[in-house]
Coordinates of C-alpha atoms and ligand atoms in Angstrom, one line a residue:
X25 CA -8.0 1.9 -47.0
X26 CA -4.8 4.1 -47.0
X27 CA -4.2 6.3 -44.0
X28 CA -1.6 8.5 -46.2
X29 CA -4.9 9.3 -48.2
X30 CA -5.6 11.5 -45.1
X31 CA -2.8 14.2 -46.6
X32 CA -4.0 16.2 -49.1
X33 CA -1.5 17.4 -51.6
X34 CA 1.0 19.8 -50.2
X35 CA -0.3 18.4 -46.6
X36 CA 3.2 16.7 -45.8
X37 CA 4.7 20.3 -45.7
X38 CA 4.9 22.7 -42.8
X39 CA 1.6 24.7 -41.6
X40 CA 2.1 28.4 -40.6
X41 CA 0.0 31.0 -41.0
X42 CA -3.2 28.9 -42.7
X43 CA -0.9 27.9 -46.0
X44 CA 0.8 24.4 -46.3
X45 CA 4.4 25.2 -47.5
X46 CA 7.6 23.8 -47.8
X47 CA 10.1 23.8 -46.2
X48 CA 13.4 26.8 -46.4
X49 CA 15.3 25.5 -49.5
X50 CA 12.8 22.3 -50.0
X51 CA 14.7 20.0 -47.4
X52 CA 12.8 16.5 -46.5
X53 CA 13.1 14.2 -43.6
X54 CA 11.9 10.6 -44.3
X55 CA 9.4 8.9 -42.1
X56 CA 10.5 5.1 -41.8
X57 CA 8.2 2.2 -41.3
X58 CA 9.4 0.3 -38.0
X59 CA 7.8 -3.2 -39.5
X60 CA 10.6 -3.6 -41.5
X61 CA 13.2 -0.3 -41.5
X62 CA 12.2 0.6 -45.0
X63 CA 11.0 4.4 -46.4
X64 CA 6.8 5.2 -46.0
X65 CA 7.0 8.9 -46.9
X66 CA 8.5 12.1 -46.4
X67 CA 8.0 15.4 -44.6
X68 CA 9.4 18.4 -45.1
X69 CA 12.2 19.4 -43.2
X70 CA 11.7 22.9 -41.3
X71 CA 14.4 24.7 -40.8
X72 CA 14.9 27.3 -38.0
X73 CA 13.4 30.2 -40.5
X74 CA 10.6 28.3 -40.6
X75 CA 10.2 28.3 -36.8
X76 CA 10.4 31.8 -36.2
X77 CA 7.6 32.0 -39.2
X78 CA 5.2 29.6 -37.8
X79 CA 6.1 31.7 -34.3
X80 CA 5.3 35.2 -36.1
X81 CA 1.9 33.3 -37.4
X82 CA 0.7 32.4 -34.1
X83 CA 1.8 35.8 -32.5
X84 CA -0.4 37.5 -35.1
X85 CA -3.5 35.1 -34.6
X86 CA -3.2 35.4 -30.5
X87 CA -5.4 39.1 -30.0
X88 CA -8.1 38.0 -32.7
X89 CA -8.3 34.7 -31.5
X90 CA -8.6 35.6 -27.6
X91 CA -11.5 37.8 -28.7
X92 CA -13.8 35.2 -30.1
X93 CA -16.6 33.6 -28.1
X94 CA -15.8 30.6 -26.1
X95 CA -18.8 28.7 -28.3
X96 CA -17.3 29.3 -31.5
X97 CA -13.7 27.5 -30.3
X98 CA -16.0 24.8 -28.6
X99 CA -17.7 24.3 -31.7
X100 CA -14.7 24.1 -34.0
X101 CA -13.3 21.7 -31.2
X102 CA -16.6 19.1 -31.5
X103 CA -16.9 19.7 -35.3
X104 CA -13.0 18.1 -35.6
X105 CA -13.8 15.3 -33.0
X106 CA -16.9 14.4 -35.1
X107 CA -14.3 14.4 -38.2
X108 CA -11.9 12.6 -36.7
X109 CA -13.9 10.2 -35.3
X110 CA -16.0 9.8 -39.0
X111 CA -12.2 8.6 -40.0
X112 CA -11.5 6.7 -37.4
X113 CA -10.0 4.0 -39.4
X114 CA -8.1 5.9 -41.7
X115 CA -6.2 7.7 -39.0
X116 CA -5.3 4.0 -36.8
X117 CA -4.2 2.8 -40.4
X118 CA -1.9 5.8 -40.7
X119 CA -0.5 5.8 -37.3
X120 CA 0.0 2.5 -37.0
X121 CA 2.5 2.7 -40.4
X122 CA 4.4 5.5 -38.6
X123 CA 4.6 4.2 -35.4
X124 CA 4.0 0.4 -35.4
X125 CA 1.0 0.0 -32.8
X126 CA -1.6 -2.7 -34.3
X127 CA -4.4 -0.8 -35.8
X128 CA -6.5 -2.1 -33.6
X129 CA -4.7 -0.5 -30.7
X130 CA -4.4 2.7 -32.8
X131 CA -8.3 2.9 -33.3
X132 CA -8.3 2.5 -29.4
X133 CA -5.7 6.0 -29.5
X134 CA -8.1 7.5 -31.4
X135 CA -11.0 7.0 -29.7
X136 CA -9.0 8.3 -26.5
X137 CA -7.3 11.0 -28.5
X138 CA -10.7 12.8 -30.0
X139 CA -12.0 12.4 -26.9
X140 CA -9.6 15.3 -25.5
X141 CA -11.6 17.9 -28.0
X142 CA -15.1 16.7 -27.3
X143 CA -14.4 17.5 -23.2
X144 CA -12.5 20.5 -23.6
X145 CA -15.2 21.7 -26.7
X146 CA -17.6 21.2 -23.5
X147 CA -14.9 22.9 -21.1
X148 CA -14.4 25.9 -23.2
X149 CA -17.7 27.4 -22.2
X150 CA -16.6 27.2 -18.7
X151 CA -14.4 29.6 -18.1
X152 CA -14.6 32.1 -15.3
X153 CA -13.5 33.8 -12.7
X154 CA -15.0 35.0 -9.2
X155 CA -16.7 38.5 -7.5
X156 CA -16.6 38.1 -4.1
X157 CA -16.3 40.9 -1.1
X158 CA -13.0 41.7 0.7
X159 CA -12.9 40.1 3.9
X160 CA -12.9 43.4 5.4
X161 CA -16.0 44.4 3.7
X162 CA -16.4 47.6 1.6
X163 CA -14.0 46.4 -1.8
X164 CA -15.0 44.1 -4.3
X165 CA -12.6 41.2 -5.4
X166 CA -13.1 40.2 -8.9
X167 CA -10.7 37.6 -11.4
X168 CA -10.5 37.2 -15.0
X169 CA -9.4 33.9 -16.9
X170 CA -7.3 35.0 -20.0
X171 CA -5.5 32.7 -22.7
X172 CA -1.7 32.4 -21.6
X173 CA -0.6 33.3 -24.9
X174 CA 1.4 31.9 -28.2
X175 CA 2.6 28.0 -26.9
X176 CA 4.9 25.8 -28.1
X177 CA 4.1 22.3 -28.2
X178 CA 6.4 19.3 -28.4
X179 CA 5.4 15.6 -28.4
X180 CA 6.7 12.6 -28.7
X181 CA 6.1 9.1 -31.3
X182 CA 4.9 6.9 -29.2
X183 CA 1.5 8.3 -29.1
X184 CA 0.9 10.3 -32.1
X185 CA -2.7 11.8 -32.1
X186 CA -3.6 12.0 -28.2
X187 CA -0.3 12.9 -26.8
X188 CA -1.2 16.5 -29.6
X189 CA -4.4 16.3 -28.6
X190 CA -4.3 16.9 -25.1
X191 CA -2.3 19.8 -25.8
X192 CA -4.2 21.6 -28.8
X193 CA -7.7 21.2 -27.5
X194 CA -7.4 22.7 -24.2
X195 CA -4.9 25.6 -25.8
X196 CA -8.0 26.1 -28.4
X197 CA -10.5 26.1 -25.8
X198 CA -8.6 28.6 -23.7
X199 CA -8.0 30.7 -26.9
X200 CA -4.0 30.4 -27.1
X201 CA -2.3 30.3 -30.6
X202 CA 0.3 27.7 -30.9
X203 CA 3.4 26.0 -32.8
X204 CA 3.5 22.2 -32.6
X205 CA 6.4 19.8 -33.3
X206 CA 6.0 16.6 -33.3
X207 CA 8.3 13.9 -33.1
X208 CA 10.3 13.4 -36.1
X209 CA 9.6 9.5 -36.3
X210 CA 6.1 10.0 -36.5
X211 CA 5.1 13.5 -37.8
X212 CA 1.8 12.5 -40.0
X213 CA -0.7 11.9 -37.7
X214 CA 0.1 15.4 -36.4
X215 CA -0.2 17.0 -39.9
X216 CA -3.5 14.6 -40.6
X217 CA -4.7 15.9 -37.9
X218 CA -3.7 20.0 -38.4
X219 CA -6.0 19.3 -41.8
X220 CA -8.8 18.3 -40.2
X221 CA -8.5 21.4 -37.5
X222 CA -8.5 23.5 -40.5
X223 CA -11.7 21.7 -41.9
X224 CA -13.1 22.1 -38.9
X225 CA -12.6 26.3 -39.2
X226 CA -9.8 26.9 -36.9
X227 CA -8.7 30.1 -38.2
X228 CA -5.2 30.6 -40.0
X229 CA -2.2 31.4 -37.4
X230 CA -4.0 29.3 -34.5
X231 CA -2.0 26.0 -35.1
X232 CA 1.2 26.0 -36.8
X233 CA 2.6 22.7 -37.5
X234 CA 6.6 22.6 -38.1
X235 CA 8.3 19.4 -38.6
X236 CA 11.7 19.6 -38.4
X237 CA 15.2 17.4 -37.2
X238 CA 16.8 20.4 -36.3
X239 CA 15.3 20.2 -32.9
X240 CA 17.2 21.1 -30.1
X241 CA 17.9 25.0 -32.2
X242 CA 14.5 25.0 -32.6
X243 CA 13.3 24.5 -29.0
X244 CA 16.1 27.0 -28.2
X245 CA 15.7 29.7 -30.6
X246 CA 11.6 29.7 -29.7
X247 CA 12.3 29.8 -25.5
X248 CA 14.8 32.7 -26.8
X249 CA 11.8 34.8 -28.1
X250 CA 9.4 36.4 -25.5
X251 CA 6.8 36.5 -27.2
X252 CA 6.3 32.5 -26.7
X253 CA 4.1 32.8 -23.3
X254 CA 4.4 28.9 -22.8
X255 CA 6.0 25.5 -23.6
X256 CA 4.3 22.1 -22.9
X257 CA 6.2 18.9 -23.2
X258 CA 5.4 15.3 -23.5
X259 CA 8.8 13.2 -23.2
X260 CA 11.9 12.2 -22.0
X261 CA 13.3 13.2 -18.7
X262 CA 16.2 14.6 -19.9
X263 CA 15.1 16.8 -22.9
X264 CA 12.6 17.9 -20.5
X265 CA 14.9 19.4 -18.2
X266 CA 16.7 21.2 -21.0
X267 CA 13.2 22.6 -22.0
X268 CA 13.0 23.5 -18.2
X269 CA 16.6 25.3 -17.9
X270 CA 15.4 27.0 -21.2
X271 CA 12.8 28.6 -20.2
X272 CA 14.5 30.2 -17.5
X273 CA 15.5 33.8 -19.3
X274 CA 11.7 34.0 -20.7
X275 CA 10.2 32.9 -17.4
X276 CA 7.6 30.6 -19.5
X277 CA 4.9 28.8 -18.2
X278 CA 5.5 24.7 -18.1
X279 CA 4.1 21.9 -18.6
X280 CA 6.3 18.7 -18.3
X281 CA 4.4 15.2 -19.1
X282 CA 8.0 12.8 -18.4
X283 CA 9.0 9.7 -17.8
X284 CA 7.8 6.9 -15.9
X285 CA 8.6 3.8 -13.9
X286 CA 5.3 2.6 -13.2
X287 CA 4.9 -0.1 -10.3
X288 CA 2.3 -2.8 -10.7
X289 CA 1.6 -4.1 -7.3
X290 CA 0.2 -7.4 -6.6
X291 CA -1.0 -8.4 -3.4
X292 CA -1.7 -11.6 -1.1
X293 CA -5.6 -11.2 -1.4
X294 CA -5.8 -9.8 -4.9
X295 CA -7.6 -11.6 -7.5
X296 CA -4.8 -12.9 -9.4
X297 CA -7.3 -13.4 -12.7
X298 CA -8.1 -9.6 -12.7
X299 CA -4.3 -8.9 -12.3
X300 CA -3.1 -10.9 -14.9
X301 CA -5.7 -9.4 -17.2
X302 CA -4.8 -5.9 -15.9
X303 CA -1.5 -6.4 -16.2
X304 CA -1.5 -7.5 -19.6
X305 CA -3.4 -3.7 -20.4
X306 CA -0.5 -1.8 -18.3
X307 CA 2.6 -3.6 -19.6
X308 CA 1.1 -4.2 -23.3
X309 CA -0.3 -1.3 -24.5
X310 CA 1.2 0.5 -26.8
X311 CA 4.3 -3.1 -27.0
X312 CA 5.1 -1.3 -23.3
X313 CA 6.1 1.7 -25.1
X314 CA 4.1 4.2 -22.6
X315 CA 5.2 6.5 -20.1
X316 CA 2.2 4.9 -18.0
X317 CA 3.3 1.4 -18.6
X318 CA 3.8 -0.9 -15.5
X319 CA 7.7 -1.2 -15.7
X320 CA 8.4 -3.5 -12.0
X321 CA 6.3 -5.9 -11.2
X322 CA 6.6 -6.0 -7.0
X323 CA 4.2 -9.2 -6.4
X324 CA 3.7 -10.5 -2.9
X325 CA 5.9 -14.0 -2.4
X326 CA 3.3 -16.3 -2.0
X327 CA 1.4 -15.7 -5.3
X328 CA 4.5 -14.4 -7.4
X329 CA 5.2 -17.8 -9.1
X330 CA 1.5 -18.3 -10.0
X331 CA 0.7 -14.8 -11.1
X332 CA 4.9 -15.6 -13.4
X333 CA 3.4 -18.6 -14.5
X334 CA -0.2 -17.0 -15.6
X335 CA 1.1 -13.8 -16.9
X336 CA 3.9 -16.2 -18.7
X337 CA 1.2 -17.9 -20.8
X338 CA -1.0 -15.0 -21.7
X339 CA 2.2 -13.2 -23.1
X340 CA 4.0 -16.0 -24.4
X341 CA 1.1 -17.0 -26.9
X342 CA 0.9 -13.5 -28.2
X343 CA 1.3 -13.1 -32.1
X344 CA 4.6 -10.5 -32.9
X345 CA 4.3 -8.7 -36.5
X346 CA 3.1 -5.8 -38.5
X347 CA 0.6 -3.9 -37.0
X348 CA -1.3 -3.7 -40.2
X349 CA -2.0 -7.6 -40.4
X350 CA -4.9 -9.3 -39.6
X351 CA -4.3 -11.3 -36.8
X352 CA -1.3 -9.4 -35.4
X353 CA -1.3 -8.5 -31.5
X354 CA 2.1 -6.6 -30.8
X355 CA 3.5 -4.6 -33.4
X356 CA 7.3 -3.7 -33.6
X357 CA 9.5 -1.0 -31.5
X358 CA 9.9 2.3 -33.0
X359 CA 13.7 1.4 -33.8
X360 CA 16.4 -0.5 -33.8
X361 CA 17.9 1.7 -30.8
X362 CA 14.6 0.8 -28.8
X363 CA 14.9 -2.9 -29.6
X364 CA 18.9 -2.8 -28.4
X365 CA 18.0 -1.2 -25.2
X366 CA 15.5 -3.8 -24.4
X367 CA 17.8 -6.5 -25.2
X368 CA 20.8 -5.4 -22.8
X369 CA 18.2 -4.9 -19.9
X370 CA 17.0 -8.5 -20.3
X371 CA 20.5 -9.2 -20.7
X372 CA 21.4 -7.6 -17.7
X373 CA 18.3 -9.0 -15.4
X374 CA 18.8 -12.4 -16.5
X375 CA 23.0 -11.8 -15.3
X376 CA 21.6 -10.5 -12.3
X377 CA 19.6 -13.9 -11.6
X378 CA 16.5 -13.2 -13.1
X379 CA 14.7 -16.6 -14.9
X380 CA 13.2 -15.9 -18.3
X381 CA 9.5 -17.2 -18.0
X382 CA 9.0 -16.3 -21.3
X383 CA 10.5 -14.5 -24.6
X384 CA 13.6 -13.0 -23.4
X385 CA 14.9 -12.6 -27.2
X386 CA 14.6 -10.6 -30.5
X387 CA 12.6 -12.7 -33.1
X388 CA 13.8 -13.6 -36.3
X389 CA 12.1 -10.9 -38.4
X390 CA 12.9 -7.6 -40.6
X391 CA 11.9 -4.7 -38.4
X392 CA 12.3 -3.5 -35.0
X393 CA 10.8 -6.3 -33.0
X394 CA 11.0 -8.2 -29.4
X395 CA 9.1 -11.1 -27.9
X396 CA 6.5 -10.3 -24.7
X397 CA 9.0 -11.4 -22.4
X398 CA 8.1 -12.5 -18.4
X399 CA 10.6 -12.7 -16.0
X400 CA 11.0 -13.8 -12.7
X401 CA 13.1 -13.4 -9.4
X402 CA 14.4 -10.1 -10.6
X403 CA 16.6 -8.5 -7.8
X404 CA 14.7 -5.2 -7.0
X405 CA 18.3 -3.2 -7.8
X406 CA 18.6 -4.9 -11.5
X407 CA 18.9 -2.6 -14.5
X408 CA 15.6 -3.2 -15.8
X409 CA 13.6 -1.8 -12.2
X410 CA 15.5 1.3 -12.3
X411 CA 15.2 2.5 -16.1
X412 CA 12.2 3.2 -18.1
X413 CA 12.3 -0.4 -20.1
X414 CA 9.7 1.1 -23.2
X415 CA 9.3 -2.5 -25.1
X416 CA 7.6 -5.8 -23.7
X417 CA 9.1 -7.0 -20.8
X418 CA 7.4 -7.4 -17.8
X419 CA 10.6 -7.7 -15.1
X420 CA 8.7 -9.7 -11.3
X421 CA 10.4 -9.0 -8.5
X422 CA 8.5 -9.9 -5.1
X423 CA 8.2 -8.5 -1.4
X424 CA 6.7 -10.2 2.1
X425 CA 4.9 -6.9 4.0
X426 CA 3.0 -3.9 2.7
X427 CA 5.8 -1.4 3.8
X428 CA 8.6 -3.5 1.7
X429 CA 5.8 -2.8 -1.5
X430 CA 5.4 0.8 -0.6
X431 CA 9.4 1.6 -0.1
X432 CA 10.4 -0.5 -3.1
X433 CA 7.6 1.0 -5.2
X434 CA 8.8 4.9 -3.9
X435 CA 12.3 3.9 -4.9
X436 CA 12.3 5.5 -8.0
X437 CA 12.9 9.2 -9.3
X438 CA 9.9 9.0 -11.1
X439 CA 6.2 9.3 -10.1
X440 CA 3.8 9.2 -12.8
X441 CA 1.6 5.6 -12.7
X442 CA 1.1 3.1 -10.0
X443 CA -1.1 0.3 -10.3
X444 CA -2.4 -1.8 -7.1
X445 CA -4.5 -4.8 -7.0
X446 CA -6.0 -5.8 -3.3
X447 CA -9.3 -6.3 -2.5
X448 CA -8.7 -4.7 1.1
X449 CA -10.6 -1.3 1.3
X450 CA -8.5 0.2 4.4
X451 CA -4.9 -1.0 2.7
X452 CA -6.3 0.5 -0.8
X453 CA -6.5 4.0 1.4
X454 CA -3.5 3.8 2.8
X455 CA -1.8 3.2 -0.7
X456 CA -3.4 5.9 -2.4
X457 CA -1.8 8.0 0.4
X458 CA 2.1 6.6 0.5
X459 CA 2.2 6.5 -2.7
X460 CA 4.1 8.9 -4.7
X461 CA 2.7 8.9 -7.7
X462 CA 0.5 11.4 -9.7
X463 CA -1.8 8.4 -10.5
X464 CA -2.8 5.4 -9.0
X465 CA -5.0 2.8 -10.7
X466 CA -6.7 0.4 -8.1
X467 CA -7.6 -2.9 -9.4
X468 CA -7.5 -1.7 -13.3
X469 CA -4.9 -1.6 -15.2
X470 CA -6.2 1.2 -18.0
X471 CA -6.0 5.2 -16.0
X472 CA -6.0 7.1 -19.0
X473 CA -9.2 9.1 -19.2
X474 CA -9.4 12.4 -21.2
X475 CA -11.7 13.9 -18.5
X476 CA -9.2 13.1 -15.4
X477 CA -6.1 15.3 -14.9
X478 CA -2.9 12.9 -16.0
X479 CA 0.5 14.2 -14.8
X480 CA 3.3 13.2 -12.3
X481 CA 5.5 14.5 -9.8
X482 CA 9.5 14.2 -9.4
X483 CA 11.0 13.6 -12.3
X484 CA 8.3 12.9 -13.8
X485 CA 7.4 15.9 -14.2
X486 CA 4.8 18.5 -13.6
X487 CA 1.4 20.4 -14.5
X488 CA -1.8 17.8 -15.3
X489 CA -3.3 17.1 -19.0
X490 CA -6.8 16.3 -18.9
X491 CA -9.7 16.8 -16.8
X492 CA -10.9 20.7 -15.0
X493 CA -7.1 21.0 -14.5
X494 CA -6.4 20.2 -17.7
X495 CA -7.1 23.8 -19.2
X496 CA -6.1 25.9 -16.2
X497 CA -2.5 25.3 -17.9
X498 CA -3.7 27.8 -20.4
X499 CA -4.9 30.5 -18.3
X500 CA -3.7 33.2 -16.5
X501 CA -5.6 35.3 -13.6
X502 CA -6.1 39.1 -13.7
X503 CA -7.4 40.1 -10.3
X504 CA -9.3 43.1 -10.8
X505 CA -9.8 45.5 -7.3
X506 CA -13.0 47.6 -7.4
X507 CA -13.9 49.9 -4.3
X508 CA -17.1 49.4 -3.1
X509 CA -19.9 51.4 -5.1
Ligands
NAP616 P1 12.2 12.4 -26.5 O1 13.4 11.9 -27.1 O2 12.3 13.2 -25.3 O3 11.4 13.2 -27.6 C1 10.2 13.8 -27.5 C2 10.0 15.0 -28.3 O4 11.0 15.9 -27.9 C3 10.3 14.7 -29.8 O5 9.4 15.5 -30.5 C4 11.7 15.1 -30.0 O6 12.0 15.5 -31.3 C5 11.8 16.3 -29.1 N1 13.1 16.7 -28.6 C6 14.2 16.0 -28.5 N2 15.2 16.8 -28.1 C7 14.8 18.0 -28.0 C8 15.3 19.3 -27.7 N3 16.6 19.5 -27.3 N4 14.5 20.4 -27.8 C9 13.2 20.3 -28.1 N5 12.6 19.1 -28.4 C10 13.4 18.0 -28.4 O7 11.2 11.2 -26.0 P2 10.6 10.1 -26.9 O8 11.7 9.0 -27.0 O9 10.1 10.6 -28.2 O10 9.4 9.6 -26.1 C11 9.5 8.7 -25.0 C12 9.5 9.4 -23.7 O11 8.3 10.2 -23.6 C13 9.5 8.4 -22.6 O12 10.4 8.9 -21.6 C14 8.0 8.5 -22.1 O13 7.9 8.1 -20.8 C15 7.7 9.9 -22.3 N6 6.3 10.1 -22.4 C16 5.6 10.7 -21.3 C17 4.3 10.9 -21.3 C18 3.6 11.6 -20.2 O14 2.5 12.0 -20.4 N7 4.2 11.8 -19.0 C19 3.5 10.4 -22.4 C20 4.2 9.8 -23.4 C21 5.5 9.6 -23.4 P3 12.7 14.6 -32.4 O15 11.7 13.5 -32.6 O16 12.9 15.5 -33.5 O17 14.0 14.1 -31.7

């Protein structure tokens, strides 16, 4: 089994207009493998010709596709979750070479991932709008759902097939064309998947696929253009707020999916088995590289040395290596950037008085790897609680009242994930409520779910992926007033 068999020939080009091509002058950008730094592939290299191409495609495609019936994208959307899901293994193998992730994990992405087109192939024949009376009487009221427009889709590596997914299958169901870019560290899930959309029928022009490392021209000279009706982001912070100031002359519509700086609270009365196995989902997953992953541990005083010591041996016995090995339960960082970054926060933590429980160090191996690390006493100001940490390091610092959890917990610019474990009902309400968060797990430490709407508020962004809300970000309303007959 070879997840690179998933490309057909010509497959790791560019996709515009229905024809795999290269790219402008036949540049290539090489895809590395982060288990031990050395060359897996290579894609072509788009260049900013290529963009406005794969741009002109999905302008073309956009009436024609708006006019077909709502079942027909709904079908095309279950016929490629049935295909994808058929090749399940073939499409963890290949995203765990690009990206790292065991493949066990990956199968879990791509379970998650397909589910995005089976809800939105059941949400596409949902549409509608209303007919109601004017208050007043006498005039009729009527709205009409219509597809945004041409999109321009940008996501990130760290989770190759669902963070395209949650983009494409509403935009298909709503009946938008669309450009995608993936990340450049991990562009062939994304153009495994684009073959299997085009197996399933998706006409030529609806999805363009451009990968490209001239990225920042390419965002720019797209928001330039008015025909592009709407960007959606998944991301940094920071590159989102340049897609943001961007968008400004077109007046695009936005979505932002951004950073996060999850809290993982534990509780006096929580069930400190459930919250060691909880937290191993939240800060694990993905080796902690997830915008959802519990970055500060805030754990009441009195069970914060036993929860350390618990969480200290699950993590500590875990087994670092390539994802593709039998055996293997966290895979390597996406580069050797990611794996520097780590180490000067634990660095920092442990200078600011943290204690290493366990890991604290880069192993002795070729790629881009770091032990699951535990720490304890970890000043609530350090480094490592104020910056997204992305690797395996799960930083305890502890509080004494629920009011010192909530304001330490709020004390971030971010506001994506929260985790709580209690097994008080009333304090479970009131958290839910002071929190500011766009999602808060009680008691589990898994929220993802395709048919729930994901998203954050501050700087974590805005607009929600998943869910009813989920495709309302590719709609626009046209009220129609009709005098009464
Ligand atoms: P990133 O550096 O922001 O890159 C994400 C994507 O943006 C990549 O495709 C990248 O392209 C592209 N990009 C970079 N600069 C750009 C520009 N000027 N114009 C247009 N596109 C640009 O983030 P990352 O390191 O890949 O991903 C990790 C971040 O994503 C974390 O902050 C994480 O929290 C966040 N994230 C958020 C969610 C969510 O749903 N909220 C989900 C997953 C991840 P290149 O690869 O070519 O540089």
């Amino acid at each position: 089994m070879n997840g690179l068999d998933l490309l057909g020939p010509g497959q790791r080009g560019l996709l515009i207009g229905g024809s795999w091509r290269d790219a402008e002058g036949g540049k290539r950008l090489d895809v590395i493998d982060p288990a031990d730094g050395s060359v897996l592939t290579d894609v072509a290299d788009g260049s900013i010709a290529d963009a406005v191409d794969a741009l002109d495609a999905a302008v073309d495609a956009q009436a024609d596709w708006a006019r077909t019936a709502p079942r027909q994208r709904g079908e095309i959307l279950r016929t490629a979750f049935e295909l994808i899901t058929e090749r399940a293994d073939l499409f963890a193998h290949l995203m765990s070479l690009e990206m790292g992730k065991t493949v066990a994990e990956a199968k879990g992405e791509v379970a998650y991932g397909a589910e995005f087109f089976r809800w939105y192939a059941e949400e596409a024949v949902r549409i509608h709008g209303r007919w109601m009376q004017a208050p007043a009487g006498g005039s009729r009221l009527l709205t009409v759902k219509k597809p945004v427009g041409p999109c321009l889709f940008i996501t990130p590596w760290n989770f190759p097939l669902a963070m395209g997914t949650r983009k494409i299958g509403p935009a298909i169901a709503a009946g938008c064309t669309m450009v995608v870019k993936p990340a450049s560290q991990t562009p062939l899930t994304m153009l495994a998947l684009a073959a299997v959309l085009e197996e399933a029928g998706l006409p030529a022009g609806v999805l363009n696929v451009v990968t490209t490392s001239h990225t920042g021209e390419f965002s720019e000279t797209l928001q330039a253009d008015s025909r592009l009706r709407k960007v959606s982001f998944t991301g940094s912070t920071g590159v989102g707020r340049v897609l943001v100031r961007q968008s400004a002359d077109q007046l695009q519509r936005l979505s932002m999916e951004l950073g996060g700086n999850a809290p993982f609270l534990v509780f006096e009365d929580a069930d400190l088995d459930a919250a060691v196995d909880g937290a191993m989902v939240a800060k694990m997953r993905n080796m902690g590289e997830a915008c959802t992953a519990a970055n500060r541990f805030l754990v009441h005083a009195s069970v914060a040395e036993e929860f350390a010591d618990r969480l200290g041996k699950r993590m500590g016995t875990l087994t670092v290596g390539r994802g593709q090995d039998d055996g293997v339960d966290v895979g390597p960082l996406i580069d050797e950037r990611a794996v520097e970054s780590v180490s000067q926060l634990v660095t920092d933590a442990v200078h600011d008085g943290a204690r290493v429980v366990c890991g604290g160090a880069a192993p002795d191996l070729a790629g881009y790897f770091y032990l699951p690390t535990v720490l304890l006493d970890v000043p609530a100001d350090s480094e490592i609680n104020v910056q997204e940490i992305f690797g395996p390091v799960a930083p305890i610092t502890t509080f004494e009242s629920e009011d010192d959890a909530v304001r330490l917990a709020n004390d971030t610019e971010y506001g994506l994930a929260s985790y709580v474990y209690t097994r008080d009902l009333a304090r479970t309400i009131r958290l839910a409520e002071a929190l500011e968060f766009g999602m808060v797990g009680v008691n589990t430490g898994l929220i993802s779910n395709p048919a729930a709407p994901f998203g954050g508020v501050k700087s974590s962004g805005f607009g929600r992926e998943g869910g009813f809300e989920g495709i309302e970000e590719y709609l626009e309303t046209t009220y129609v007033a009709l005098p009464a007959g």
